[in-house]
Each structure stands twice: as structure tokens, then as C-alpha cells.
Backbone as a ProteinNet text record, in pm:
[ID]
protein_1_A
[PRIMARY]
MIERLDTGGLKPETLFADGGYPSVPSALKVIEQHIEFMAPVNRSRLSEEIIGRDLFQFDSDGFTTKCPMGHSPIDHRILSGNNSTRRSLHAIFDGDICRSCSMLDQCPVRTPNHRSRGCPALDTVGDFRLEITAEIRLRDQMYSNQQKSEWKNRYKIRSGIEATNSELKRSHGLGKTSCTPRRKSLLRCSL
[TERTIARY]
15045	14971.6	14855	14793.8	14691.2	14582.2	14638	14528.3	14551.2	14611.6	14588.2	14485.3	14484.9	14401.1	14263.2	14257	14175.1	14073.2	14163.7	14083.3	14055.1	14099.3	14032.3	13923.8	13882	13797.6	13861.4	13991	14026.7	14110.8	14065.8	14124.5	14114.4	14242	14198.4	14129.9	14078.4	14004.6	14124.7	14201.5	14354.3	14456.6	14567.5	14730.3	14809.2	14859.5	14964.9	15108.7	15195.4	15320.1	15440.1	15550.8	15644.6	15707	15800.1	15829.7	15916.4	15995.1	16088.1	16018.7	15892.7	15815.2	15767.6	15724.4	15625.8	15717.2	15682.9	15733	15610.3	15623.9	15455.7	15438.7	15470.4	15411.2	15352.4	15424	15339.4	15207.2	15242.7	15145.8	15012.1	15023.7	14929.8	14844	14926.7	14876.4	14783	14806.5	14722.4	14589.5	14625.5	14486.5	14396.7	14458.4	14380.1	14297.3	14347	14252.7	14167	14119.6	14040.6	14064.2	14176.6	14241.1	14316.8	14280.5	14328	14471.6	14577.7	14711.8	14779.7	14832.7	14931.8	15033.3	15103.3	15268.5	15289.8	15410.8	15516.4	15569.2	15541.3	15627.1	15715.8	15834.6	15949.7	15914.9	15926.6	15928.6	16077.7	16161.4	16314.2	16364.9	16306.2	16327	16316.7	16185	16117.6	16135.1	16161.4	16217.7	16072.3	16066.3	15967.8	15860.5	15929.4	15849.1	15778.7	15808.8	15725.6	15608.7	15488.7	15335.7	15369.7	15243.5	15221.8	15117.7	15113.8	14999.2	14879.2	14858.2	14736	14664	14695.6	14652.8	14630.2	14657.3	14605.1	14464.7	14356.6	14240.2	14253.3	14211.4	14202.3	14047.7	14021.9	13927.8	13904.6	13804.7	13823.8	13878	13932	14049.1	14212.8	14213.3	14346.7	14417.2	14329	14379.6	14376.2	14481.8	14452.4	14342.7	14243	14185.6	14207.8	14271.6	14345.8	14445.8	14551.6	14633.7	14583.7	14691.6	14582.4	14578.1	14626.8	14598.4	14479.2	14426	14274.3	14329.9	14463	14465.6	14451.9	14374.5	14369	14509.5	14530.2	14653.7	14595	14681.7	14622.8	14670	14700.2	14717.2	14766.5	14767.3	14829.1	14899.4	15032.6	15096.1	15204.4	15228.3	15288.4	15449.6	15538.4	15670.9	15739	15877	15958.6	15966.7	15968	15983.4	16094.7	16069.2	16200.8	16338.7	16437	16563.6	16540.6	16463.6	16434.4	16410.2	16432.9	16339	16241.5	16146.8	16016.1	15940.4	15846.3	15735.5	15614.6	15550.7	15450	15371.2	15230.6	15143.8	15210.8	15174.6	15236	15127	15090.4	14995.7	15067.2	15039.9	15131.6	15045.6	15113.8	15057.2	15125.9	15052.7	15094	15210.3	15332	15432	15435	15343.1	15326	15262.2	15163.3	15067.6	15172.8	15238.4	15348.3	15417.6	15514.8	15616.1	15539.8	15405.5	15355.4	15284.7	15280.2	15232.6	15314.2	15243.3	15350.1	15362.4	15333.8	15344.8	15434.1	15494.8	15615	15712.2	15781.2	15896.6	15844.7	15719.6	15661.9	15590.9	15593.4	15513.5	15590	15559.7	15605.1	15620.9	15580.9	15596.4	15708.3	15746.4	15914.9	15941	16027.1	16073.4	16105.9	16053.9	16085.1	16208.7	16222.1	16378.5	16476.3	16416.7	16516.1	16579.3	16645.1	16715.3	16852.7	16889.2	17051	17072.8	17167.1	17188.4	17185.8	17130.2	17126	17026.6	16926.6	16849.2	16749.5	16719.9	16592.8	16464.7	16355.4	16213.5	16165.3	16186.7	16128.6	16191.8	16318	16402.1	16372.1	16305.4	16254.8	16145.4	16162.4	16071.6	16024.3	15857.8	15798.2	15705	15658.2	15552.1	15617.3	15522.2	15553.8	15501.5	15561.3	15469.2	15468.5	15408.7	15369.7	15343.7	15452.1	15408.4	15283.4	15225.4	15113.3	15073.8	15174.5	15137.3	15046.9	14968.9	14885.3	15001.1	15152.7	15205.6	15269	15272.9	15331.5	15223.5	15118.5	14995.2	14947.5	14975.1	15011.4	15056.7	15204.9	15313.5	15264.9	15226.6	15209.5	15086.1	15005.9	14848.9	14903.1	14969.9	15009.3	15093.8	15194.7	15299.9	15195.3	15076.4	15031.3	14934.3	14876.3	14807.4	14893.8	15019.5	15092.3	15127.7	15123.3	15170.2	15046.9	14940.7	14813.7	14812.4	14754.1	14741.5	14649.8	14561.9	14474.9	14550.8	14640.2	14732.8	14792.9	14880.3	14964.5	14930.6	14811.9	14769.3	14687.6	14626.9	14620.2	14719.5	14812.6	14944.8	15034.6	14981.9	15055.6	15021.4	14919.9	14918.7	15003.3	15088.1	15176.6	15304.9	15321.8	15422.1	15403.4	15291.7	15244.1	15313.6	15334.5	15361.2	15542	15618.3	15743.1	15801	15797.6	15856.6	15833.5	15722.7	15717.2	15798.8	15818.4	15927.2	16032.8	16098.9	16217.8	16281.1	16157.5	16188	16208.5	16124	16155.7	16279	16323.2	16463.3	16573.9	16552.8	16690.5	16684.7	16561.6	16586	16558.8	16502.2	16444.4	16513.9	16607.6	16700.9	16608.3	16457	16370.7	16448	16539.2	16644.5	16693.1	16723.4	16833.7	16754.6	16635.4	16561.6	16617.3	16639.7	16645.1	16544.1	16496.2	16432	16481.7	16437.9	16514.6	16361.4	16383.5	16301.4	16322.8	16215.3	16223.6	16138.9	16021.9	15975.7	15862.9	15785.5	15740.8	15632.9	15573.8	15462.6	15513.3	15625.9	15691.1	15804.3	15783.7	15960.5	15973.4	16126.9	16172	16231.8	16221	16282.5	16338.9	16450.4	16530.2	16592.8	16632.4	16669.2	16828.1
5103.6	5203.9	5225.3	5145.1	5166.3	5073.1	4991.9	4893.6	4990.3	5038.2	5140	5252	5288.9	5394.1	5354.9	5251.8	5148	5152	5088.1	5077.6	5185.6	5309.4	5434.7	5478.5	5421.9	5466.1	5599.8	5605.7	5699.1	5642.1	5537	5487.1	5583.1	5605.1	5696.7	5633.9	5713.9	5695.3	5655.5	5739.3	5786.1	5775.5	5734.5	5724.7	5785.4	5926	5950.9	5928.7	5892.3	5868.5	5898.2	5919.9	5988	5845	5920.1	5809.2	5719.9	5713.1	5638.9	5533.5	5568.6	5454.1	5355.4	5322.3	5213.3	5138.4	5003.7	4889.3	4851.3	4731.8	4702.2	4617.5	4499.8	4441.4	4567.6	4647.2	4685.3	4812.2	4810.4	4896.1	4803.3	4673.6	4569.6	4545.1	4561.8	4548.3	4665	4784.9	4902.3	4878.2	4857.8	4840.2	4746.5	4643	4521	4557.8	4674.3	4710.6	4818.9	4846.5	4943.9	5084.4	5084	5242.7	5261.8	5410.8	5420	5480.4	5400.4	5470.2	5535.4	5651.5	5741.6	5759.6	5720.6	5724.4	5690	5756.6	5744.3	5597.5	5510.7	5405.8	5400.1	5304.8	5316	5177.2	5195.5	5092.5	5081	5068.2	5076.7	4982.1	4817.9	4757.5	4800.9	4880.2	4864.8	5007	5019.7	5140.5	5214.3	5350.3	5413.1	5380.8	5329.7	5312.7	5152.3	5067.3	4971.1	4993.8	4916.4	4927.9	4864.4	4898.2	4819.3	4686	4628.7	4534	4614.7	4739.5	4793.9	4792.6	4815.6	4783.4	4650.7	4558.2	4418.4	4405	4311.3	4330.6	4175.9	4175	4066.7	4030.9	3891	3862.1	3870.9	3866.5	3872.4	3764.9	3693.5	3558.1	3610.7	3727.1	3757.5	3701.5	3629.9	3559.6	3690.1	3697	3765.2	3706.6	3835.6	3782.6	3802.1	3964.6	4016	4073.5	4084.3	4187.2	4320.2	4432.3	4561	4554	4464.9	4437.7	4362.1	4299.4	4254.7	4066.5	4035.2	3896.7	3835.2	3707.1	3625.1	3541.6	3514.4	3389.1	3263.8	3192.2	3010.6	2965.2	2988.1	2931.7	2999.7	2981.4	3017.1	2925.4	2944	2855	2917.4	2831.3	2857.6	2827.5	2958.7	2919.8	3011.5	2985	3079.7	3228.7	3349.4	3479.5	3508.5	3655.3	3732	3699.9	3646.3	3641.2	3585	3505.6	3462.5	3298.2	3233.6	3111.5	3133.5	3207.1	3214.6	3159	3116.4	3068.5	3153.5	3176	3268.7	3264.9	3273.2	3287.8	3384.8	3321.6	3361.3	3341.2	3442.5	3417.8	3388.5	3273.8	3258.4	3305.5	3350.4	3402	3347	3300.7	3252.6	3335	3266.9	3331	3390.5	3310.9	3371	3507.4	3531.8	3633.8	3760.8	3692.5	3793	3874.4	3776.9	3793.8	3874.6	3882.2	3978.4	4074.4	4110.9	4249.5	4363.8	4459.8	4594.1	4659.6	4605.4	4657.6	4575.3	4462	4364.6	4455	4549.6	4603.8	4720.8	4712.3	4804	4726.6	4605	4476.6	4418.8	4422.1	4349.2	4181.9	4113.2	3997.9	3973.8	3847.8	3796.6	3698.8	3692.2	3623.2	3460.9	3366.2	3232.6	3204.4	3109.9	3094.7	3044.4	2962.1	2891.8	2935.4	3058.5	3119	3157.7	3200.4	3251.6	3361.5	3391.5	3521.5	3651.3	3740.9	3873.8	3832.7	3743.9	3709.5	3778	3838.2	3938.1	3878	3918.1	3856.5	3813.5	3884	3839.7	3696	3677.9	3549.2	3425	3485.6	3337.7	3231	3088.2	3012.2	2989.2	2970.4	2930	3064.4	3048.3	3127.8	3225.8	3310.5	3446.3	3453.6	3473.3	3482.8	3617.6	3636.8	3778.6	3734.6	3752.7	3723.1	3848.5	3796.1	3869.2	3838.6	3864	3838.2	3955.2	3962.7	4077.5	4181.7	4182.5	4284	4376.2	4270.4	4320.2	4399.6	4373.5	4455.7	4576.5	4578.9	4689.4	4797.4	4756.2	4813.7	4919.8	4829.8	4871.5	4971.4	4939.7	5038.9	5141.1	5148.8	5263	5390.3	5309.6	5398.8	5450.5	5385.6	5446.7	5572	5532.3	5633.6	5762.3	5764.8	5847.5	5941.6	5889.7	5971.5	6076.4	6072.6	6160.3	6279.1	6388.9	6515.6	6519.6	6434.4	6446	6404	6262.5	6219.2	6316.9	6388.4	6482.6	6593.1	6639	6748	6728.8	6583.9	6517.7	6482.2	6454.7	6408.3	6544.9	6620.9	6765	6810.4	6761	6780.4	6757.2	6634.7	6575.7	6661.7	6745	6836.2	6919.9	6948.7	7042.2	7000.8	6860.2	6794.8	6811.4	6852.1	6820.9	6936.5	7071.7	7149.4	7126.9	7077.9	7027.6	6923.3	6810.9	6703.8	6754.8	6823.7	6885.8	6982	7072.3	7145.1	7037.9	6968.1	6859.3	6754.2	6729.4	6696.1	6780.1	6912.5	7016.5	7059	7112	7181.1	7090	7019.8	6905.4	6761.9	6746.9	6600.3	6476.4	6506.3	6379.6	6316.7	6339.6	6246.6	6141.6	6198.5	6097.7	6007.6	5984.4	5915.7	5761.4	5704.4	5580	5505.1	5395	5332.3	5176.7	5154.8	5021.8	4939.2	4859.9	4723.2	4751.1	4771.2	4796.6	4638.1	4633.7	4502.8	4489.3	4345.1	4339.3	4422	4461	4594.5	4743.6	4754.5	4907.7	4921	5025.7	5064.4	5211.3	5206.3	5327.5	5424.5	5528.9	5592.5	5733.1	5756	5860.6	5920.9	6089.7	6151.4	6181.8
19685.8	19714.4	19624.9	19547.1	19481.1	19571.2	19606.4	19723.9	19818.5	19892.5	19994.6	19974.5	19882.6	19828.2	19808.1	19738.4	19738.1	19842.6	19975.6	20074.7	20163.4	20102.2	20186.5	20088.5	19965.6	19883.8	19820.3	19773.7	19688.5	19583.4	19534.2	19386.8	19289.4	19195	19099	18977.8	18891.4	18781.5	18690	18671.4	18622.4	18685.5	18648.5	18725.6	18613	18633.1	18547.1	18642.1	18538.2	18599	18486.6	18532	18441.7	18384.1	18308.5	18179.8	18268.2	18346.1	18401.3	18508.7	18515.6	18623.7	18573.5	18454.1	18409.2	18351.9	18367.9	18276.5	18241.9	18148.1	18078.4	18160.8	18265	18350.4	18449.3	18512.4	18587.9	18528.5	18430.8	18337.9	18352.2	18326.4	18290.4	18449.6	18552.9	18660.9	18704.5	18679.3	18698	18654.4	18482.9	18389.3	18436.3	18491.2	18546.7	18664.1	18726.2	18829.8	18798.1	18660.7	18589.4	18632.5	18600	18617.8	18530.6	18461.3	18320.3	18349.4	18273.9	18326.1	18200.1	18236.6	18130.7	18180.2	18094.5	18156.6	17976	17915.5	17841.7	17839.2	17730	17717	17595.3	17630.2	17505.6	17416.6	17272.2	17205.3	17154.8	17220.3	17177.4	17074.2	17095.5	17013.1	16862.7	16833.7	16710.5	16626.8	16536.4	16466.1	16447.3	16396.5	16429.9	16286.9	16200.1	16070	16112.5	16211.4	16241.9	16289.3	16238.9	16274.7	16395.3	16529.9	16642.5	16630.8	16705.9	16711.5	16749.1	16776.8	16817.1	16664.2	16574.7	16431.1	16380.2	16486.5	16411.9	16504.5	16473.7	16509.5	16597.7	16715.1	16797	16831.9	16893.6	16945.4	17117.5	17165.1	17327.3	17394.1	17312	17410.2	17371	17316.8	17271.1	17130.9	17078.1	16932.5	16833.6	16748.6	16633.2	16521.6	16476.4	16349	16228.8	16227.7	16123.4	16132.7	16015	16009.5	15933.7	15977.4	15919.8	15770.4	15712.3	15549.6	15526.8	15637.3	15636.4	15626.5	15637.3	15631.6	15757.6	15770.7	15879.6	15938.7	16056.7	16041.6	16040.1	15979.4	15969.1	16077	16182.2	16346.7	16433.5	16542.6	16692	16762	16777.2	16853	16965.9	17062.9	17155.8	17115.7	17088.4	17079.3	17156.5	17147.7	17187.5	17171.6	17238.6	17215.5	17153.5	17098.8	17076.5	17120.5	17091.3	17159.6	17313.1	17328.3	17451.4	17482.6	17587.1	17587	17655.6	17702.7	17748.3	17626.8	17656.6	17544.9	17568.3	17445.4	17450.3	17334.8	17323.5	17239.5	17091.8	16997.2	16824.1	16723.4	16650.6	16559.8	16412	16331.9	16255.4	16118.8	16018.2	15908.9	15802.5	15698	15561.1	15521	15474	15444.6	15280.8	15213.9	15015	15036.5	15159.2	15163.9	15230.7	15319.5	15378.2	15297.2	15219.8	15100.2	15010.9	14967.8	14877.5	14893.4	15031.5	15114.5	15071.8	15052.5	15047.6	15163.7	15288.3	15424.6	15475.9	15417.6	15479.4	15552.5	15516.7	15561.3	15696.7	15667.9	15848	15940.9	15923	15964.1	16078.8	16195.3	16312.3	16321.5	16209	16194.9	16170.1	16252.7	16240.1	16133.9	16028.4	15911.2	15989.7	15929.1	15924.5	16035.4	16090.3	16177.3	16083.5	15976.7	15906.6	15762.5	15805	15675.9	15696.4	15624.2	15628	15663.7	15779.3	15817.2	15704.7	15721.2	15628.7	15524.7	15546.9	15427.4	15407.8	15307	15333	15333.3	15361.2	15404.7	15297.5	15191.4	15046.9	15006.2	15020.2	14995.7	15090.7	15184.2	15300.7	15218.9	15275.1	15270	15417	15420	15540.9	15587.3	15676.3	15774.9	15830	15865.9	15954.3	16070.2	16176	16314.2	16401.7	16444.7	16552.9	16705.9	16767.8	16919.5	16970.1	17051.2	17067.4	17245.3	17319.2	17459.8	17494.1	17635.1	17645.4	17681.8	17729.6	17742	17614.6	17513.2	17407.8	17332	17341.6	17327.7	17363.6	17494.8	17564.6	17537.8	17528	17500.9	17376.2	17258.2	17145.8	17127.2	17232.7	17213.2	17280.1	17412.3	17489.5	17398.1	17351	17247.8	17118.7	17080.2	16963.6	17004.2	17143.1	17221.8	17230.4	17308.3	17317.1	17174.6	17069	16954.3	16923.2	16990	16957	17047	16995.5	17058.8	17153.5	17150.2	17247.6	17391.3	17406.6	17481.3	17532.1	17445.9	17484.1	17560.8	17533.3	17623.6	17760.3	17759.7	17882.5	17988.2	17925.8	18007.1	18027.7	18009.7	18037.8	18198.1	18224.5	18368.1	18478.9	18427.5	18492.9	18514	18428.2	18446.7	18551	18617.8	18703.6	18858.3	18864	18990.1	18985.1	18888.8	18872.7	18949	18947.5	19046.1	19176	19217.2	19381.8	19395	19324.8	19325.4	19343.5	19258.8	19240.1	19368.5	19428.8	19540.1	19642.8	19697.3	19782.1	19782.5	19667.8	19673.8	19659.9	19611	19619.6	19763.4	19828.1	19912.6	20052.6	20056.2	20174.4	20176.7	20085.9	20101.8	20055.4	20026.8	20015.3	19892.4	19798.2	19690.2	19765	19892.3	19989.3	20088.5	20072.5	20167.5	20153.3	20271.7	20276.6	20381.6	20337.9	20445	20456.6	20557.8	20650.1	20727.6	20683.2	20780	20910.8	20997.4	21171.9	21196.7	21151.8	21143.9	21036.3	21023.8	20911.6	20830.4	20945.6	20882.2	20881.6	20940.8	20927.7	20880.7	20821.2	20770.7	20839.8	20860.4	20935.3	20806.2	20794.7	20710.8	20766.6	20708.6	20759.9	20645.6	20667.2	20566.8	20567.3
[MASK]
+++++++++++++++++++++++++++++++++++++++++++++++++++++++++++++++++++++++++++++++++++++++++++++++++++++++++++++++++++++++++++++++++++++++++++++++++++++++++++++++++++++++++++++++++++++++++++++++

């Protein structure tokens, strides 16, 4: 849709979407087209106490330069991500520094893998790591932004369309629209 709007000279500066729409990869695609993307995102895997990657400092290549407490990573490596076989970039932080940090319980760094189940982070041996893919960094930045009152005030405009959408669904059956391919370039839609 954005490509079609751009072709017609109508590409938006800001795109507002409801909470059910965005995935981080789709948000990244919108932002790569130089459009401000305003939609609520969810960080369901992280508790509210965990700080986001938006508080870390990064260079122009996406490498971490400092944690929120001012410590620099000792390395960057391509490793398996959280609970997956997908490999991604991780910043490696000195385990001794992390274990002595007052923010360890709120930090999103992962403890060393070679530890016993249930072993507290303070009792581990080895270095800590932080996954820093563009998608995860974007998710944390968007989540941080949506906690601010300025973001909430700007996003209120989105509620203005909800009554129209509801009316179209309830009274005109647009919630039951189905589209079937008729030709490669044309969709036939029926109510």
C-alpha cells in the first residue's frame, strides 16, 4: 500500500496503525521507507522492570558501544538467539563487571549458557551477552517511545477512525469481505 501511495505522490510522513497490526519486521520495513511509524508494540517476553536496548549506546554500524551503566562490550559475535537456532549479532560483556553491576536484575543481558538450571546470575561463571538485531532494537525503541505522554497524545488521533471502521463492519458487512484471485494482477472482492 505504501508503494502505491508513493507512486501517486501521497506517501505519508507518519503512519498510525492499531495495536493488532504491527510486527517488528513490518515496522522495520515502514521505517526503512523513511516514514515515522506509530503503533503500539508489545514486549511480552520481558517484564516491565527490564530495561530496553534503547538505553544502550550504538555506533552507526549497529554495534554496542556502552551499556546504560557506561561499560563497553569486550566483543561482538554471531551466536544463536534466544530460544532459537537463528543466528544473530550479540554484544559480549565481561561477566565479572556484569555480576558486580547494581542494574543486573533489570538488564536484558543473558547469563552464560553453561550454568545449572535455576542458578542465579550472580553465581555464574563466564561472560554475558546481549542480542542486538535491528528488529529487537526497534522493538525496544518503539516500546520506550510509547511510554511517553507525547507519544500517547499523538497516537490519540488513531481513535478517530475506529468509529468509522466499526460502522463499516457492523452496518455494511465489511468485516466479512473475502478476496479471491481472478488474475495475477487483479483481485475480485465480494461481500
